[in-house]
PDB file of C-alpha atoms in Angstrom:
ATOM      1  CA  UNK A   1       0.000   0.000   0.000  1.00  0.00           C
ATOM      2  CA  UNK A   2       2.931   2.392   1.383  1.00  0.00           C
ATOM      3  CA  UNK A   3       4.665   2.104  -2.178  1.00  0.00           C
ATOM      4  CA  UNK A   4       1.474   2.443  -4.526  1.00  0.00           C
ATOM      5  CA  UNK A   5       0.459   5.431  -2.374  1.00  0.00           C
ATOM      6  CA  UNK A   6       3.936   6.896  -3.189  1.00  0.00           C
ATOM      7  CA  UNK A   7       3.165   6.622  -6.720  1.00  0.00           C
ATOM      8  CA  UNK A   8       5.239   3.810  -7.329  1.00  0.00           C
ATOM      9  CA  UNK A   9       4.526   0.012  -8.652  1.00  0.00           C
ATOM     10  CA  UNK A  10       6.968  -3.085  -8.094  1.00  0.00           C
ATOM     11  CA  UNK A  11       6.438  -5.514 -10.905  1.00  0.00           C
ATOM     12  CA  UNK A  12       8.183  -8.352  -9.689  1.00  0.00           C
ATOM     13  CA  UNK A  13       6.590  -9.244  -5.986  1.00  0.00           C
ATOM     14  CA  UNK A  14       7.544 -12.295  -5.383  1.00  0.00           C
ATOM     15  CA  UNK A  15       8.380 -14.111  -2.330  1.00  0.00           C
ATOM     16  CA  UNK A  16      12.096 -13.747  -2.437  1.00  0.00           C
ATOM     17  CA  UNK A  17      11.245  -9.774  -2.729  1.00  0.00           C
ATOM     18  CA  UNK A  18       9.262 -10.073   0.579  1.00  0.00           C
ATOM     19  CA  UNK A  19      10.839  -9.493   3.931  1.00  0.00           C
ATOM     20  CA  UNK A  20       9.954  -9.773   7.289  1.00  0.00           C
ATOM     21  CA  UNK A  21      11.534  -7.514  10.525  1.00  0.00           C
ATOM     22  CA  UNK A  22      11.383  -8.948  13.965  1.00  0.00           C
ATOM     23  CA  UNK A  23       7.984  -7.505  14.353  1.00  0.00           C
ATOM     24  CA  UNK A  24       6.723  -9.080  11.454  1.00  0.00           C
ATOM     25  CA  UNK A  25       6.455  -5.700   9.653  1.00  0.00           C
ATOM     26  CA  UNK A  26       6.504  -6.882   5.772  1.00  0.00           C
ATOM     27  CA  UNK A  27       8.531  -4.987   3.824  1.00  0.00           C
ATOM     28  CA  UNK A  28       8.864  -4.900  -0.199  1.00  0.00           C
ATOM     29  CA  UNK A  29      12.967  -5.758  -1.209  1.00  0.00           C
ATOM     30  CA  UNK A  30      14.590  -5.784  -4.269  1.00  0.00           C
ATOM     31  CA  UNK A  31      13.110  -2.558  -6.980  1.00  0.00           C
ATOM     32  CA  UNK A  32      14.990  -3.112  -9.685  1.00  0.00           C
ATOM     33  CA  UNK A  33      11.596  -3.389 -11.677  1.00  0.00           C
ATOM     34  CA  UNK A  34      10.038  -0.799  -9.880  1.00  0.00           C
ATOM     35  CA  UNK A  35       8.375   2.236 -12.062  1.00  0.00           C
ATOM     36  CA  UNK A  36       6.232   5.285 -11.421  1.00  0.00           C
ATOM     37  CA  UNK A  37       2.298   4.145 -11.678  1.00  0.00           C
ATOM     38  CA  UNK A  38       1.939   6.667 -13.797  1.00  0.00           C
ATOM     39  CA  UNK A  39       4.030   5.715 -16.671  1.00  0.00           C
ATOM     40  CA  UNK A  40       6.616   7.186 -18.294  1.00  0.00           C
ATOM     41  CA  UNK A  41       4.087   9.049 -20.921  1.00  0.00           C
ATOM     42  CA  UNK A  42       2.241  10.192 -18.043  1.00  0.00           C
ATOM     43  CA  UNK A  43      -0.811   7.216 -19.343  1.00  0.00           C
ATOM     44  CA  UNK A  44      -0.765   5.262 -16.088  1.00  0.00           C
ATOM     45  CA  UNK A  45       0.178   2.569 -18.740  1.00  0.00           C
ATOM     46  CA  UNK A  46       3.266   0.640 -18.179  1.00  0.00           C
ATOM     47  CA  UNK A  47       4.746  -0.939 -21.228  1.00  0.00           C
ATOM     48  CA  UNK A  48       8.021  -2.926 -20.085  1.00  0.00           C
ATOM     49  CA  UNK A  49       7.646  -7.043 -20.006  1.00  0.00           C
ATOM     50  CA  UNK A  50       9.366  -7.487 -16.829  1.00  0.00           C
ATOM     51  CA  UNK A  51       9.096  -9.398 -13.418  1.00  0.00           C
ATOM     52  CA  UNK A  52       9.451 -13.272 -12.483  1.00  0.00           C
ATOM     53  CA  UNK A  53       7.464 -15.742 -15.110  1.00  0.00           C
ATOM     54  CA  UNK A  54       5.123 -17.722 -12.242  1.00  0.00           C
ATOM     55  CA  UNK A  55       3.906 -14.249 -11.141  1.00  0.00           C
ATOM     56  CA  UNK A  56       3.430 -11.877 -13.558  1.00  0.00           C
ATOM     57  CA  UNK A  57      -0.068 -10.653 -14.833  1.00  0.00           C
ATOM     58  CA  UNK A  58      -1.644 -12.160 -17.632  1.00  0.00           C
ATOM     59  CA  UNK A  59      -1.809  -8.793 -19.262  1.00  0.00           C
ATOM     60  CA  UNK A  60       2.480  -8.254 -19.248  1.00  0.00           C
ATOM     61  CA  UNK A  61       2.666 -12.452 -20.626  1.00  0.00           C
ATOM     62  CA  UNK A  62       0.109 -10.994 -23.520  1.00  0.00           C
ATOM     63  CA  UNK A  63       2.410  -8.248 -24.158  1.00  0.00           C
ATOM     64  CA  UNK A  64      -0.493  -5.223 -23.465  1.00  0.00           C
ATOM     65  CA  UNK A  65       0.332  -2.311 -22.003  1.00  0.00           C
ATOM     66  CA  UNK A  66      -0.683  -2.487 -17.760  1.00  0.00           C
ATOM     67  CA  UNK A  67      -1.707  -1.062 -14.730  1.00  0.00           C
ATOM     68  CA  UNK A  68       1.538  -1.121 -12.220  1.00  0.00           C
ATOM     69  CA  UNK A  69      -1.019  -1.322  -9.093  1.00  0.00           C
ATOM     70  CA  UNK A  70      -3.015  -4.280 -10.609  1.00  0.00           C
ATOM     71  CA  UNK A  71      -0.027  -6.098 -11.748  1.00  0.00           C
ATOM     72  CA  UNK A  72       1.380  -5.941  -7.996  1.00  0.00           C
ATOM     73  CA  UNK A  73      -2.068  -7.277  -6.553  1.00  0.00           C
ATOM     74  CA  UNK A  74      -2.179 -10.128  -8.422  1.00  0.00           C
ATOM     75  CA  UNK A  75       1.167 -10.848  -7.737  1.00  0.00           C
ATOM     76  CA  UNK A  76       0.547 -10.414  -3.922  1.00  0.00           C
ATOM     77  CA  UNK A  77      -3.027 -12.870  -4.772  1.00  0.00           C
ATOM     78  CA  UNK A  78      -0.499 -15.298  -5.814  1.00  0.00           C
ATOM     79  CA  UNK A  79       1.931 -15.005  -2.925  1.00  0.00           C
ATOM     80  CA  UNK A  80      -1.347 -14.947  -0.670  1.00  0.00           C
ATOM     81  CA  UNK A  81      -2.054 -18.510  -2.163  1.00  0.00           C
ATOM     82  CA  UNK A  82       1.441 -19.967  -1.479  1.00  0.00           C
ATOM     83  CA  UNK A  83       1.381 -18.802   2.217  1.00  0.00           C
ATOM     84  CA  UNK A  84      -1.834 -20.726   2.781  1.00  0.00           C
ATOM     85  CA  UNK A  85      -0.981 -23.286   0.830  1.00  0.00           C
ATOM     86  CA  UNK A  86       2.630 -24.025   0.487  1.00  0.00           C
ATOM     87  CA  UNK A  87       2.593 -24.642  -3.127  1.00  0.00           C
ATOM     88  CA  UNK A  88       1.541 -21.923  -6.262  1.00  0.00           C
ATOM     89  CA  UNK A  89      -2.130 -22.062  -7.688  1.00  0.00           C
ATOM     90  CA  UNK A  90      -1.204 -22.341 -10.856  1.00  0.00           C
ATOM     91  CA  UNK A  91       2.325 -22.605 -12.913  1.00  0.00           C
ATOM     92  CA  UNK A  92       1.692 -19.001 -14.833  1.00  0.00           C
ATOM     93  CA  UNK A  93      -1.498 -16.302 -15.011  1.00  0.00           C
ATOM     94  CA  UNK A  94      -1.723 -16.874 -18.671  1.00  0.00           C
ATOM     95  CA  UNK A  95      -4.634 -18.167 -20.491  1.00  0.00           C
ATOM     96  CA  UNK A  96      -2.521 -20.613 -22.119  1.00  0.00           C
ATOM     97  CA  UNK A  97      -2.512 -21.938 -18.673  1.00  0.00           C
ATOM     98  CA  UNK A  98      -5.246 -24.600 -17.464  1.00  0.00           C
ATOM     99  CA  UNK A  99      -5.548 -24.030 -14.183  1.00  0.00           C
ATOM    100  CA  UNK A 100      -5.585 -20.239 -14.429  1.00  0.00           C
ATOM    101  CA  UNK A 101      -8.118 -20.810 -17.296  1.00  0.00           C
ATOM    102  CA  UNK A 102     -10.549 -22.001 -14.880  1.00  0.00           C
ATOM    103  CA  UNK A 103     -10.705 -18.813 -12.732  1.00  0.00           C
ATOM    104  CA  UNK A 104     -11.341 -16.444 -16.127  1.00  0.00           C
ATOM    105  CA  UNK A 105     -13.537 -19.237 -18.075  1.00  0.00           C
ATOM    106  CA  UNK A 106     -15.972 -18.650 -15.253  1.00  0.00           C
ATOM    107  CA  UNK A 107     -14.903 -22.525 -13.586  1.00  0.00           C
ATOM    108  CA  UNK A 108     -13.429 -21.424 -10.252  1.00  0.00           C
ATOM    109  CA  UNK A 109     -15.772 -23.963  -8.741  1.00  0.00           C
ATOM    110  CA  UNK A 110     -13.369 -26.426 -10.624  1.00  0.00           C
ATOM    111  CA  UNK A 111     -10.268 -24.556  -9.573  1.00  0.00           C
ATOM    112  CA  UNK A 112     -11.270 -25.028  -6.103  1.00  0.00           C
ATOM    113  CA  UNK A 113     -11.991 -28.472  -6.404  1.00  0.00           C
ATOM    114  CA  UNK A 114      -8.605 -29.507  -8.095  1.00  0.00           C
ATOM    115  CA  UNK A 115      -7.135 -27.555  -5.115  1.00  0.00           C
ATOM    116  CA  UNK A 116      -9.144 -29.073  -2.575  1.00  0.00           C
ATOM    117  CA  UNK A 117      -8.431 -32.551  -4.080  1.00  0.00           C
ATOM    118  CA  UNK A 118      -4.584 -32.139  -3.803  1.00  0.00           C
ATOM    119  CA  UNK A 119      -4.877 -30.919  -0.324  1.00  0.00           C
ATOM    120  CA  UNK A 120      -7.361 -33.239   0.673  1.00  0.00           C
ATOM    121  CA  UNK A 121      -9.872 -31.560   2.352  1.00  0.00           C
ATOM    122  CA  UNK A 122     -11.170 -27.867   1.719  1.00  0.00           C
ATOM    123  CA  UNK A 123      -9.361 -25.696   3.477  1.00  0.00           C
ATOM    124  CA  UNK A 124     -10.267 -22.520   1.902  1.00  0.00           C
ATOM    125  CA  UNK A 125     -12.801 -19.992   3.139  1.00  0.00           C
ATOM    126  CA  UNK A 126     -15.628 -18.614   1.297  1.00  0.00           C
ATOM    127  CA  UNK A 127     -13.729 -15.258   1.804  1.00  0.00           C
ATOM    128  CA  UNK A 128     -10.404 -16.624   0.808  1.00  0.00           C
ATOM    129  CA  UNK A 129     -12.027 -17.740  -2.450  1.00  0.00           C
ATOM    130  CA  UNK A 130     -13.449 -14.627  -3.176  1.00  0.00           C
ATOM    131  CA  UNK A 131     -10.635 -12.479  -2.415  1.00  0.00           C
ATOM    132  CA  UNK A 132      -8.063 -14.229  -4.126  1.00  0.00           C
ATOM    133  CA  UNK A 133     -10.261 -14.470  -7.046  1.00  0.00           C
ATOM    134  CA  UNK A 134     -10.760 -10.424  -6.838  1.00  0.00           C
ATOM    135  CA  UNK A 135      -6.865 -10.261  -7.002  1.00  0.00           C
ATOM    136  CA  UNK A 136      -6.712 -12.617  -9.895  1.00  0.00           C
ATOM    137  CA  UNK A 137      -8.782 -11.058 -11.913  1.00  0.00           C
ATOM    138  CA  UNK A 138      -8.390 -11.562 -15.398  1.00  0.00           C
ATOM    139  CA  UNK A 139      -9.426  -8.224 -16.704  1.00  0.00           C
ATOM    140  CA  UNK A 140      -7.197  -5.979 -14.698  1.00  0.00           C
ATOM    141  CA  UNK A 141     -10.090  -2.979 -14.482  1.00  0.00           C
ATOM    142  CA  UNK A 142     -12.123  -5.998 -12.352  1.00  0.00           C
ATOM    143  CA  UNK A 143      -9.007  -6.564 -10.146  1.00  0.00           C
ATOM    144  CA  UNK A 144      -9.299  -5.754  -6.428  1.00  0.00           C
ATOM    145  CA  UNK A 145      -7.324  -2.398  -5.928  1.00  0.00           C
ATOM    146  CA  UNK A 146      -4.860  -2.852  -2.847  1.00  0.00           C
ATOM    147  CA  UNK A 147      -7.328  -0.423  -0.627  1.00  0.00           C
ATOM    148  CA  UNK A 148     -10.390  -2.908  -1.405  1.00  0.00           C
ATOM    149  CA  UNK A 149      -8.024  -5.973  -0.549  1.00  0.00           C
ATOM    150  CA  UNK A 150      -6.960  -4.286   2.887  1.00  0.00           C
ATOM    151  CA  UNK A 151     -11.179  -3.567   3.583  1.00  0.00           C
ATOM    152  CA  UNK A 152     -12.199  -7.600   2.462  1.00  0.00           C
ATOM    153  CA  UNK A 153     -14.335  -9.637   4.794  1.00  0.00           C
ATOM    154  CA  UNK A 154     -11.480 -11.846   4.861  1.00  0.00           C
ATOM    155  CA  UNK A 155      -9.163  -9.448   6.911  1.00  0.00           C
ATOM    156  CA  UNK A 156     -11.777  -8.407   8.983  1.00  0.00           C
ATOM    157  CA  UNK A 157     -11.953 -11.291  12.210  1.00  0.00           C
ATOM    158  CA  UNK A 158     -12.547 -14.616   9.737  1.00  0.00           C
ATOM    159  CA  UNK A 159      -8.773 -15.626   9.830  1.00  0.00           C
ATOM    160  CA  UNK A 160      -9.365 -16.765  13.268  1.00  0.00           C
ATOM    161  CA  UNK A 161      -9.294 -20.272  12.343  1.00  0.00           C
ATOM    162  CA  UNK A 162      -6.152 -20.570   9.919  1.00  0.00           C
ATOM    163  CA  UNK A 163      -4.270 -18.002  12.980  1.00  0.00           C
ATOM    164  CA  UNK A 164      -5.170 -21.274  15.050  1.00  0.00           C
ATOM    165  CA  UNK A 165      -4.366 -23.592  12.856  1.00  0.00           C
ATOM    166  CA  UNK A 166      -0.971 -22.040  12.156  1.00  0.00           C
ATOM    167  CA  UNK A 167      -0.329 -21.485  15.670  1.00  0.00           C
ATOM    168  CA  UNK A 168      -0.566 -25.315  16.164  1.00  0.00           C
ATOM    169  CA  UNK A 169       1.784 -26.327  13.755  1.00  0.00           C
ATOM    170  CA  UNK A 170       4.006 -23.594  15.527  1.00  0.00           C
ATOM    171  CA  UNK A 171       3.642 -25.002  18.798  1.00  0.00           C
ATOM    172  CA  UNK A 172       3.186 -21.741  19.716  1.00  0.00           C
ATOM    173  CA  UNK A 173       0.209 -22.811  22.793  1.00  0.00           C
ATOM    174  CA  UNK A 174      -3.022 -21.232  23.726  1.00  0.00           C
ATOM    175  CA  UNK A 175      -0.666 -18.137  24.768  1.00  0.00           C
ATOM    176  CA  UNK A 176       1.050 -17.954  22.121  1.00  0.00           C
ATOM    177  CA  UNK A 177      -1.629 -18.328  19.569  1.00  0.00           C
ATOM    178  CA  UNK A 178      -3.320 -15.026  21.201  1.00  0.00           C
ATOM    179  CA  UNK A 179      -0.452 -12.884  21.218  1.00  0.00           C
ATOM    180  CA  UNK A 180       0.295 -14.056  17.735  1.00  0.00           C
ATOM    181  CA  UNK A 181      -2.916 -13.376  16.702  1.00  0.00           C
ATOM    182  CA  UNK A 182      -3.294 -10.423  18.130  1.00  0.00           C
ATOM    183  CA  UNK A 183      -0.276  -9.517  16.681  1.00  0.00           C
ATOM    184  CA  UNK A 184      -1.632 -10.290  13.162  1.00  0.00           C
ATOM    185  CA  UNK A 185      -5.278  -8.486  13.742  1.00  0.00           C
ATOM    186  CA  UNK A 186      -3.113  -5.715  14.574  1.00  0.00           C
ATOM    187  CA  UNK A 187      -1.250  -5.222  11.567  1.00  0.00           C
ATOM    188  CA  UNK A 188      -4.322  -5.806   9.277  1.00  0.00           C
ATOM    189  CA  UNK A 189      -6.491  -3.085  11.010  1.00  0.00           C
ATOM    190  CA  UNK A 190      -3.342  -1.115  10.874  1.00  0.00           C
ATOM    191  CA  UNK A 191      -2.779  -1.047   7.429  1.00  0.00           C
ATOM    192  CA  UNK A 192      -7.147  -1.010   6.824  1.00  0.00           C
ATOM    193  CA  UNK A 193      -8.688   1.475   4.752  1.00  0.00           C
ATOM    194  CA  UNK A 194      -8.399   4.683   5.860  1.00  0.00           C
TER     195      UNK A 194
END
């Protein structure tokens, strides 16, 4: 949020760009990518096919000119997926791609099943679906915008369950898990809309 509100876009989030400080304050790393949102025509149109292959936009792997913000949110949806999951969602945001294909051809109920299938149970939220579904967005005008992200149902108290389930596989107690979560409500209301 910090950097888009600084008039600045990333194009190449990835997890290897992602840092965390002993607070667990994230911060953004590497900007050798990074470009004004606004273009350098002034458009708000970036034209440049850069970033890292398994999480760029499908508008940069169709060679269109892009929306710096959008392109970082999807790459964040992506990242957002691997965290909960431990594995990507898809191998690129392309069309040529089949699993991605299912979220634009209107088949996310098959997405999710596939997904559910290889983890063996559904462990994905209603809101988890439809917020990384917003950041996927094929049609980057349809995208969730970073501010809508930060104000989604899913940030908003309904993490409670994957906090707990997290904190068990951290060992982290019925102590730790409060402080932890705490810690985590924190930042998102934090960082909320405003």
């Amino acid at each position: 949020k910090f950097m888009h509100t600084k008039g600045i876009c990333h194009r190449d989030i990835k997890p290897e760009n992602i840092l965390l400080d002993k607070e667990c304050n994230l911060k953004i790393a590497d900007f050798g990518f990074a470009a004004p949102a606004s273009g350098k025509d002034g458009s708000g149109k970036l034209k440049t096919y850069v970033g890292t292959l398994d999480y760029m936009a499908p508008e940069i792997h169709l060679g269109k000119a892009y929306d710096g913000p959008a392109v970082d949110v999807l790459a964040t949806g992506i990242i957002l997926f691997v965290m909960m999951t431990q594995r990507p969602p898809f191998s690129q945001a392309s069309p040529d791609d089949p699993h991605y294909r299912l979220l634009i051809g209107k088949r996310a109920d098959l997405f999710w099943a596939a997904h559910e299938e290889a983890e063996g149970e559904d462990i994905y939220s209603k809101e988890f679906k439809s917020l990384f579904e917003g950041m996927l967005a094929f049609n980057p005008k349809e995208r969730l915008t970073i501010k809508q992200v930060l104000a989604h149902p899913f940030f908003a108290g309904e993490t409670d369950k994957r906090l707990a389930e997290i904190a068990a596989d951290e060992n982290l107690g019925a102590a730790g898990f409060e402080h932890f979560a705490d810690q985590r409500r924190g930042r998102a209301l934090a960082v909320g809309p405003g």
